[in-house]
Amino acid sequence: FIAAAILASVLGRASVGGARNQLMQAYALLCLTPALLWRELSRRSANRWVRPALELAVVAQLCLTLVSPVGRLIEPAPAQRYLPTAAMREAGERFIAHLSATPGDVLVLLHPYYALKAGKEPAAQIQALWHARWRGREPLPADLVSRIENREYAEIISDESPYFETEPALVALIEANYVPLRQLAPQDAPATLNGLLVRPQIIYVPRP
């Protein structure tokens, strides 16, 4: 079972769109292995050295969790790296103010929370839709296609992110009904700090 979990994790991570969280099931089961083995051995008569060795392995596992040598090798960024700066907060406020001032609904493809903060009707996140559609293999939802074809959105804002916002079907749908208006500057739309590092970039408006 553990081998199957490791295989599933590796295959998921290696596939298109696979993220590091694909490895969670392998990590979880590997972390549980000493405890499960300990429980199994406690039911049997084992060599007198087996139990102390297993106890030592559990202590070593705890130490590796607290002070990860792998983490030291990859030199992770300090925690402050993941805290938004004052400038980023101001950029976010400017972006929300822009959305609030836009008449009509807006579709912020990768960050629907911005639309909600601006008092607009939110939509499903395009990345979540991409995964729900078997990583873009199934058609776009009919209601989304209808809204874009009817040009119900006053603006569509794209991060131009790989896979999610640049898949051919979505690009063709948007370009058939919308045109780029302008590109947002970094001071007008903050970037994300972890995961997929992107920020709102292109504003599309309905074709005349």
PDB file of C-alpha atoms in Angstrom:
ATOM      1  CA  PHE A   1       0.000   0.000   0.000  1.00  0.00           C
ATOM      2  CA  ILE A   2       2.832   2.387   0.839  1.00  0.00           C
ATOM      3  CA  ALA A   3       4.532   1.550  -2.458  1.00  0.00           C
ATOM      4  CA  ALA A   4       1.267   2.287  -4.300  1.00  0.00           C
ATOM      5  CA  ALA A   5       0.958   5.647  -2.516  1.00  0.00           C
ATOM      6  CA  ILE A   6       4.535   6.568  -3.423  1.00  0.00           C
ATOM      7  CA  LEU A   7       3.943   5.576  -7.057  1.00  0.00           C
ATOM      8  CA  ALA A   8       0.703   7.588  -7.220  1.00  0.00           C
ATOM      9  CA  SER A   9       2.442  10.608  -5.681  1.00  0.00           C
ATOM     10  CA  VAL A  10       5.370  10.483  -8.091  1.00  0.00           C
ATOM     11  CA  LEU A  11       3.146  10.028 -11.148  1.00  0.00           C
ATOM     12  CA  GLY A  12       0.874  12.867 -10.033  1.00  0.00           C
ATOM     13  CA  ARG A  13       3.816  15.198  -9.433  1.00  0.00           C
ATOM     14  CA  ALA A  14       5.368  14.338 -12.798  1.00  0.00           C
ATOM     15  CA  SER A  15       2.184  14.996 -14.787  1.00  0.00           C
ATOM     16  CA  VAL A  16       1.221  18.341 -16.326  1.00  0.00           C
ATOM     17  CA  GLY A  17      -0.143  20.605 -13.607  1.00  0.00           C
ATOM     18  CA  GLY A  18       1.208  18.389 -10.835  1.00  0.00           C
ATOM     19  CA  ALA A  19       2.204  20.319  -7.716  1.00  0.00           C
ATOM     20  CA  ARG A  20       4.250  19.430  -4.661  1.00  0.00           C
ATOM     21  CA  ASN A  21       1.109  18.645  -2.686  1.00  0.00           C
ATOM     22  CA  GLN A  22       0.773  15.568  -4.903  1.00  0.00           C
ATOM     23  CA  LEU A  23       3.477  14.068  -2.683  1.00  0.00           C
ATOM     24  CA  MET A  24       1.440  14.427   0.519  1.00  0.00           C
ATOM     25  CA  GLN A  25       0.049  10.891   0.505  1.00  0.00           C
ATOM     26  CA  ALA A  26       3.541   9.421   0.173  1.00  0.00           C
ATOM     27  CA  TYR A  27       4.899  11.692   2.925  1.00  0.00           C
ATOM     28  CA  ALA A  28       1.981  10.860   5.230  1.00  0.00           C
ATOM     29  CA  LEU A  29       2.343   7.110   4.890  1.00  0.00           C
ATOM     30  CA  LEU A  30       6.124   7.220   5.209  1.00  0.00           C
ATOM     31  CA  CYS A  31       5.734   9.215   8.421  1.00  0.00           C
ATOM     32  CA  LEU A  32       3.252   6.663   9.750  1.00  0.00           C
ATOM     33  CA  THR A  33       5.446   3.691   8.867  1.00  0.00           C
ATOM     34  CA  PRO A  34       7.501   3.599  12.127  1.00  0.00           C
ATOM     35  CA  ALA A  35       4.362   3.810  14.267  1.00  0.00           C
ATOM     36  CA  LEU A  36       2.602   1.100  12.266  1.00  0.00           C
ATOM     37  CA  LEU A  37       5.680  -1.103  12.396  1.00  0.00           C
ATOM     38  CA  TRP A  38       6.016  -0.513  16.137  1.00  0.00           C
ATOM     39  CA  ARG A  39       2.406  -1.583  16.675  1.00  0.00           C
ATOM     40  CA  GLU A  40       2.889  -4.704  14.581  1.00  0.00           C
ATOM     41  CA  LEU A  41       6.084  -5.736  16.361  1.00  0.00           C
ATOM     42  CA  SER A  42       4.496  -5.202  19.773  1.00  0.00           C
ATOM     43  CA  ARG A  43       2.116  -8.036  18.929  1.00  0.00           C
ATOM     44  CA  ARG A  44       4.934 -10.427  18.177  1.00  0.00           C
ATOM     45  CA  SER A  45       8.006 -11.719  19.936  1.00  0.00           C
ATOM     46  CA  ALA A  46      10.853  -9.952  18.169  1.00  0.00           C
ATOM     47  CA  ASN A  47      14.608  -9.788  18.588  1.00  0.00           C
ATOM     48  CA  ARG A  48      15.516  -7.728  21.689  1.00  0.00           C
ATOM     49  CA  TRP A  49      17.396  -5.245  19.493  1.00  0.00           C
ATOM     50  CA  VAL A  50      14.466  -4.579  17.182  1.00  0.00           C
ATOM     51  CA  ARG A  51      12.394  -2.470  19.572  1.00  0.00           C
ATOM     52  CA  PRO A  52      15.266  -0.169  20.691  1.00  0.00           C
ATOM     53  CA  ALA A  53      16.273   0.274  17.048  1.00  0.00           C
ATOM     54  CA  LEU A  54      12.708   1.207  16.138  1.00  0.00           C
ATOM     55  CA  GLU A  55      12.477   3.644  19.042  1.00  0.00           C
ATOM     56  CA  LEU A  56      15.698   5.247  17.867  1.00  0.00           C
ATOM     57  CA  ALA A  57      14.276   5.502  14.341  1.00  0.00           C
ATOM     58  CA  VAL A  58      11.193   7.319  15.653  1.00  0.00           C
ATOM     59  CA  VAL A  59      13.367   9.790  17.596  1.00  0.00           C
ATOM     60  CA  ALA A  60      15.526  10.326  14.497  1.00  0.00           C
ATOM     61  CA  GLN A  61      12.399  10.931  12.431  1.00  0.00           C
ATOM     62  CA  LEU A  62      11.255  13.582  14.911  1.00  0.00           C
ATOM     63  CA  CYS A  63      14.668  15.272  14.780  1.00  0.00           C
ATOM     64  CA  LEU A  64      14.611  15.305  10.986  1.00  0.00           C
ATOM     65  CA  THR A  65      11.157  16.884  11.115  1.00  0.00           C
ATOM     66  CA  LEU A  66      12.358  19.655  13.421  1.00  0.00           C
ATOM     67  CA  VAL A  67      15.654  20.307  11.626  1.00  0.00           C
ATOM     68  CA  SER A  68      15.268  19.244   8.006  1.00  0.00           C
ATOM     69  CA  PRO A  69      18.605  18.727   6.214  1.00  0.00           C
ATOM     70  CA  VAL A  70      16.760  18.821   2.901  1.00  0.00           C
ATOM     71  CA  GLY A  71      15.352  22.213   3.814  1.00  0.00           C
ATOM     72  CA  ARG A  72      18.852  23.455   4.571  1.00  0.00           C
ATOM     73  CA  LEU A  73      20.130  22.171   1.239  1.00  0.00           C
ATOM     74  CA  ILE A  74      17.460  23.950  -0.807  1.00  0.00           C
ATOM     75  CA  GLU A  75      17.819  27.118   1.301  1.00  0.00           C
ATOM     76  CA  PRO A  76      14.146  28.048   1.649  1.00  0.00           C
ATOM     77  CA  ALA A  77      13.230  31.710   1.743  1.00  0.00           C
ATOM     78  CA  PRO A  78      12.697  33.260   5.188  1.00  0.00           C
ATOM     79  CA  ALA A  79       9.155  33.549   6.494  1.00  0.00           C
ATOM     80  CA  GLN A  80       9.152  37.287   5.768  1.00  0.00           C
ATOM     81  CA  ARG A  81       9.315  36.392   2.074  1.00  0.00           C
ATOM     82  CA  TYR A  82       5.682  35.268   2.271  1.00  0.00           C
ATOM     83  CA  LEU A  83       4.300  38.357   4.000  1.00  0.00           C
ATOM     84  CA  PRO A  84       2.788  41.030   1.734  1.00  0.00           C
ATOM     85  CA  THR A  85       4.544  44.374   1.871  1.00  0.00           C
ATOM     86  CA  ALA A  86       2.807  47.701   2.343  1.00  0.00           C
ATOM     87  CA  ALA A  87       3.305  48.410  -1.364  1.00  0.00           C
ATOM     88  CA  MET A  88       1.629  45.125  -2.266  1.00  0.00           C
ATOM     89  CA  ARG A  89      -1.317  45.902  -0.005  1.00  0.00           C
ATOM     90  CA  GLU A  90      -1.686  49.297  -1.679  1.00  0.00           C
ATOM     91  CA  ALA A  91      -1.534  47.643  -5.107  1.00  0.00           C
ATOM     92  CA  GLY A  92      -4.262  45.228  -4.040  1.00  0.00           C
ATOM     93  CA  GLU A  93      -6.438  48.086  -2.816  1.00  0.00           C
ATOM     94  CA  ARG A  94      -5.947  49.936  -6.114  1.00  0.00           C
ATOM     95  CA  PHE A  95      -6.907  46.819  -8.052  1.00  0.00           C
ATOM     96  CA  ILE A  96     -10.043  46.312  -5.960  1.00  0.00           C
ATOM     97  CA  ALA A  97     -10.937  49.999  -6.379  1.00  0.00           C
ATOM     98  CA  HIS A  98     -10.578  49.618 -10.151  1.00  0.00           C
ATOM     99  CA  LEU A  99     -12.910  46.607 -10.142  1.00  0.00           C
ATOM    100  CA  SER A 100     -15.428  48.451  -7.951  1.00  0.00           C
ATOM    101  CA  ALA A 101     -15.470  51.407 -10.336  1.00  0.00           C
ATOM    102  CA  THR A 102     -16.026  49.195 -13.380  1.00  0.00           C
ATOM    103  CA  PRO A 103     -19.719  49.166 -14.368  1.00  0.00           C
ATOM    104  CA  GLY A 104     -21.033  45.618 -14.624  1.00  0.00           C
ATOM    105  CA  ASP A 105     -19.612  42.258 -13.662  1.00  0.00           C
ATOM    106  CA  VAL A 106     -15.944  41.398 -13.961  1.00  0.00           C
ATOM    107  CA  LEU A 107     -14.257  38.028 -14.369  1.00  0.00           C
ATOM    108  CA  VAL A 108     -10.920  37.782 -12.592  1.00  0.00           C
ATOM    109  CA  LEU A 109      -9.924  34.396 -13.938  1.00  0.00           C
ATOM    110  CA  LEU A 110      -7.387  33.257 -11.365  1.00  0.00           C
ATOM    111  CA  HIS A 111      -8.380  35.475  -8.402  1.00  0.00           C
ATOM    112  CA  PRO A 112     -12.207  35.575  -8.091  1.00  0.00           C
ATOM    113  CA  TYR A 113     -11.837  36.780  -4.503  1.00  0.00           C
ATOM    114  CA  TYR A 114     -10.843  40.197  -5.836  1.00  0.00           C
ATOM    115  CA  ALA A 115     -14.222  40.463  -7.564  1.00  0.00           C
ATOM    116  CA  LEU A 116     -15.976  39.494  -4.332  1.00  0.00           C
ATOM    117  CA  LYS A 117     -14.003  42.133  -2.406  1.00  0.00           C
ATOM    118  CA  ALA A 118     -15.061  44.680  -5.026  1.00  0.00           C
ATOM    119  CA  GLY A 119     -18.737  43.879  -4.507  1.00  0.00           C
ATOM    120  CA  LYS A 120     -19.064  41.997  -7.776  1.00  0.00           C
ATOM    121  CA  GLU A 121     -20.500  38.558  -8.425  1.00  0.00           C
ATOM    122  CA  PRO A 122     -17.663  36.038  -7.989  1.00  0.00           C
ATOM    123  CA  ALA A 123     -16.997  33.151 -10.350  1.00  0.00           C
ATOM    124  CA  ALA A 124     -15.254  29.804 -10.134  1.00  0.00           C
ATOM    125  CA  GLN A 125     -11.477  30.013 -10.261  1.00  0.00           C
ATOM    126  CA  ILE A 126     -10.166  29.026 -13.677  1.00  0.00           C
ATOM    127  CA  GLN A 127      -7.444  26.819 -12.182  1.00  0.00           C
ATOM    128  CA  ALA A 128     -10.038  24.837 -10.214  1.00  0.00           C
ATOM    129  CA  LEU A 129     -12.124  24.487 -13.380  1.00  0.00           C
ATOM    130  CA  TRP A 130      -9.068  23.284 -15.282  1.00  0.00           C
ATOM    131  CA  HIS A 131      -8.464  20.524 -12.746  1.00  0.00           C
ATOM    132  CA  ALA A 132     -12.189  19.650 -12.554  1.00  0.00           C
ATOM    133  CA  ARG A 133     -12.163  19.245 -16.349  1.00  0.00           C
ATOM    134  CA  TRP A 134      -9.500  16.550 -16.108  1.00  0.00           C
ATOM    135  CA  ARG A 135      -6.739  19.089 -16.643  1.00  0.00           C
ATOM    136  CA  GLY A 136      -8.431  20.779 -19.558  1.00  0.00           C
ATOM    137  CA  ARG A 137      -9.386  17.647 -21.461  1.00  0.00           C
ATOM    138  CA  GLU A 138     -13.147  18.197 -21.064  1.00  0.00           C
ATOM    139  CA  PRO A 139     -15.055  21.157 -22.599  1.00  0.00           C
ATOM    140  CA  LEU A 140     -15.426  24.456 -20.793  1.00  0.00           C
ATOM    141  CA  PRO A 141     -18.647  24.750 -18.733  1.00  0.00           C
ATOM    142  CA  ALA A 142     -21.596  25.776 -20.892  1.00  0.00           C
ATOM    143  CA  ASP A 143     -22.618  28.647 -18.604  1.00  0.00           C
ATOM    144  CA  LEU A 144     -19.124  30.154 -18.712  1.00  0.00           C
ATOM    145  CA  VAL A 145     -19.029  29.855 -22.498  1.00  0.00           C
ATOM    146  CA  SER A 146     -22.471  31.476 -22.743  1.00  0.00           C
ATOM    147  CA  ARG A 147     -21.511  34.395 -20.494  1.00  0.00           C
ATOM    148  CA  ILE A 148     -18.372  35.122 -22.479  1.00  0.00           C
ATOM    149  CA  GLU A 149     -20.096  34.727 -25.856  1.00  0.00           C
ATOM    150  CA  ASN A 150     -22.874  37.077 -24.708  1.00  0.00           C
ATOM    151  CA  ARG A 151     -20.195  39.461 -23.429  1.00  0.00           C
ATOM    152  CA  GLU A 152     -21.800  39.697 -20.025  1.00  0.00           C
ATOM    153  CA  TYR A 153     -18.555  40.701 -18.350  1.00  0.00           C
ATOM    154  CA  ALA A 154     -17.506  44.329 -18.523  1.00  0.00           C
ATOM    155  CA  GLU A 155     -13.917  43.155 -18.089  1.00  0.00           C
ATOM    156  CA  ILE A 156     -12.026  39.886 -18.040  1.00  0.00           C
ATOM    157  CA  ILE A 157      -8.697  40.013 -16.227  1.00  0.00           C
ATOM    158  CA  SER A 158      -6.094  37.366 -16.974  1.00  0.00           C
ATOM    159  CA  ASP A 159      -2.774  36.542 -15.348  1.00  0.00           C
ATOM    160  CA  GLU A 160      -1.701  34.825 -18.583  1.00  0.00           C
ATOM    161  CA  SER A 161      -0.740  31.870 -16.383  1.00  0.00           C
ATOM    162  CA  PRO A 162       0.478  28.641 -17.992  1.00  0.00           C
ATOM    163  CA  TYR A 163      -2.072  25.862 -18.569  1.00  0.00           C
ATOM    164  CA  PHE A 164      -5.041  27.551 -16.893  1.00  0.00           C
ATOM    165  CA  GLU A 165      -5.440  30.827 -18.799  1.00  0.00           C
ATOM    166  CA  THR A 166      -3.504  29.979 -21.942  1.00  0.00           C
ATOM    167  CA  GLU A 167      -5.243  26.756 -22.947  1.00  0.00           C
ATOM    168  CA  PRO A 168      -6.314  27.066 -26.618  1.00  0.00           C
ATOM    169  CA  ALA A 169     -10.068  26.632 -26.043  1.00  0.00           C
ATOM    170  CA  LEU A 170     -10.236  29.425 -23.449  1.00  0.00           C
ATOM    171  CA  VAL A 171      -7.951  31.748 -25.406  1.00  0.00           C
ATOM    172  CA  ALA A 172     -10.005  31.268 -28.589  1.00  0.00           C
ATOM    173  CA  LEU A 173     -13.247  31.912 -26.705  1.00  0.00           C
ATOM    174  CA  ILE A 174     -11.984  35.121 -25.122  1.00  0.00           C
ATOM    175  CA  GLU A 175     -10.294  36.450 -28.258  1.00  0.00           C
ATOM    176  CA  ALA A 176     -13.460  35.868 -30.310  1.00  0.00           C
ATOM    177  CA  ASN A 177     -15.490  38.076 -27.987  1.00  0.00           C
ATOM    178  CA  TYR A 178     -13.041  40.369 -26.180  1.00  0.00           C
ATOM    179  CA  VAL A 179     -10.032  42.509 -27.019  1.00  0.00           C
ATOM    180  CA  PRO A 180      -7.087  43.491 -24.794  1.00  0.00           C
ATOM    181  CA  LEU A 181      -7.508  46.979 -23.355  1.00  0.00           C
ATOM    182  CA  ARG A 182      -4.281  47.439 -21.429  1.00  0.00           C
ATOM    183  CA  GLN A 183      -1.650  45.720 -19.318  1.00  0.00           C
ATOM    184  CA  LEU A 184      -1.658  46.272 -15.586  1.00  0.00           C
ATOM    185  CA  ALA A 185       1.545  47.540 -14.008  1.00  0.00           C
ATOM    186  CA  PRO A 186       2.956  45.752 -10.930  1.00  0.00           C
ATOM    187  CA  GLN A 187       1.924  48.685  -8.745  1.00  0.00           C
ATOM    188  CA  ASP A 188      -1.694  48.217  -9.866  1.00  0.00           C
ATOM    189  CA  ALA A 189      -2.011  44.482  -9.184  1.00  0.00           C
ATOM    190  CA  PRO A 190       0.116  42.554  -6.670  1.00  0.00           C
ATOM    191  CA  ALA A 191       1.707  39.193  -7.394  1.00  0.00           C
ATOM    192  CA  THR A 192       1.160  36.013  -5.412  1.00  0.00           C
ATOM    193  CA  LEU A 193       3.870  35.033  -2.936  1.00  0.00           C
ATOM    194  CA  ASN A 194       3.776  31.251  -3.054  1.00  0.00           C
ATOM    195  CA  GLY A 195       2.588  28.435  -5.262  1.00  0.00           C
ATOM    196  CA  LEU A 196       2.053  29.674  -8.797  1.00  0.00           C
ATOM    197  CA  LEU A 197       3.772  33.086  -8.864  1.00  0.00           C
ATOM    198  CA  VAL A 198       1.502  35.235 -11.013  1.00  0.00           C
ATOM    199  CA  ARG A 199      -0.408  38.509 -10.910  1.00  0.00           C
ATOM    200  CA  PRO A 200      -3.317  40.080 -12.827  1.00  0.00           C
ATOM    201  CA  GLN A 201      -1.845  41.394 -16.064  1.00  0.00           C
ATOM    202  CA  ILE A 202      -4.186  41.875 -19.029  1.00  0.00           C
ATOM    203  CA  ILE A 203      -7.588  43.582 -19.016  1.00  0.00           C
ATOM    204  CA  TYR A 204      -9.927  42.404 -21.777  1.00  0.00           C
ATOM    205  CA  VAL A 205     -13.084  44.309 -22.734  1.00  0.00           C
ATOM    206  CA  PRO A 206     -15.981  43.269 -25.020  1.00  0.00           C
ATOM    207  CA  ARG A 207     -15.470  43.614 -28.738  1.00  0.00           C
ATOM    208  CA  PRO A 208     -17.376  46.555 -30.222  1.00  0.00           C
TER     209      PRO A 208
END
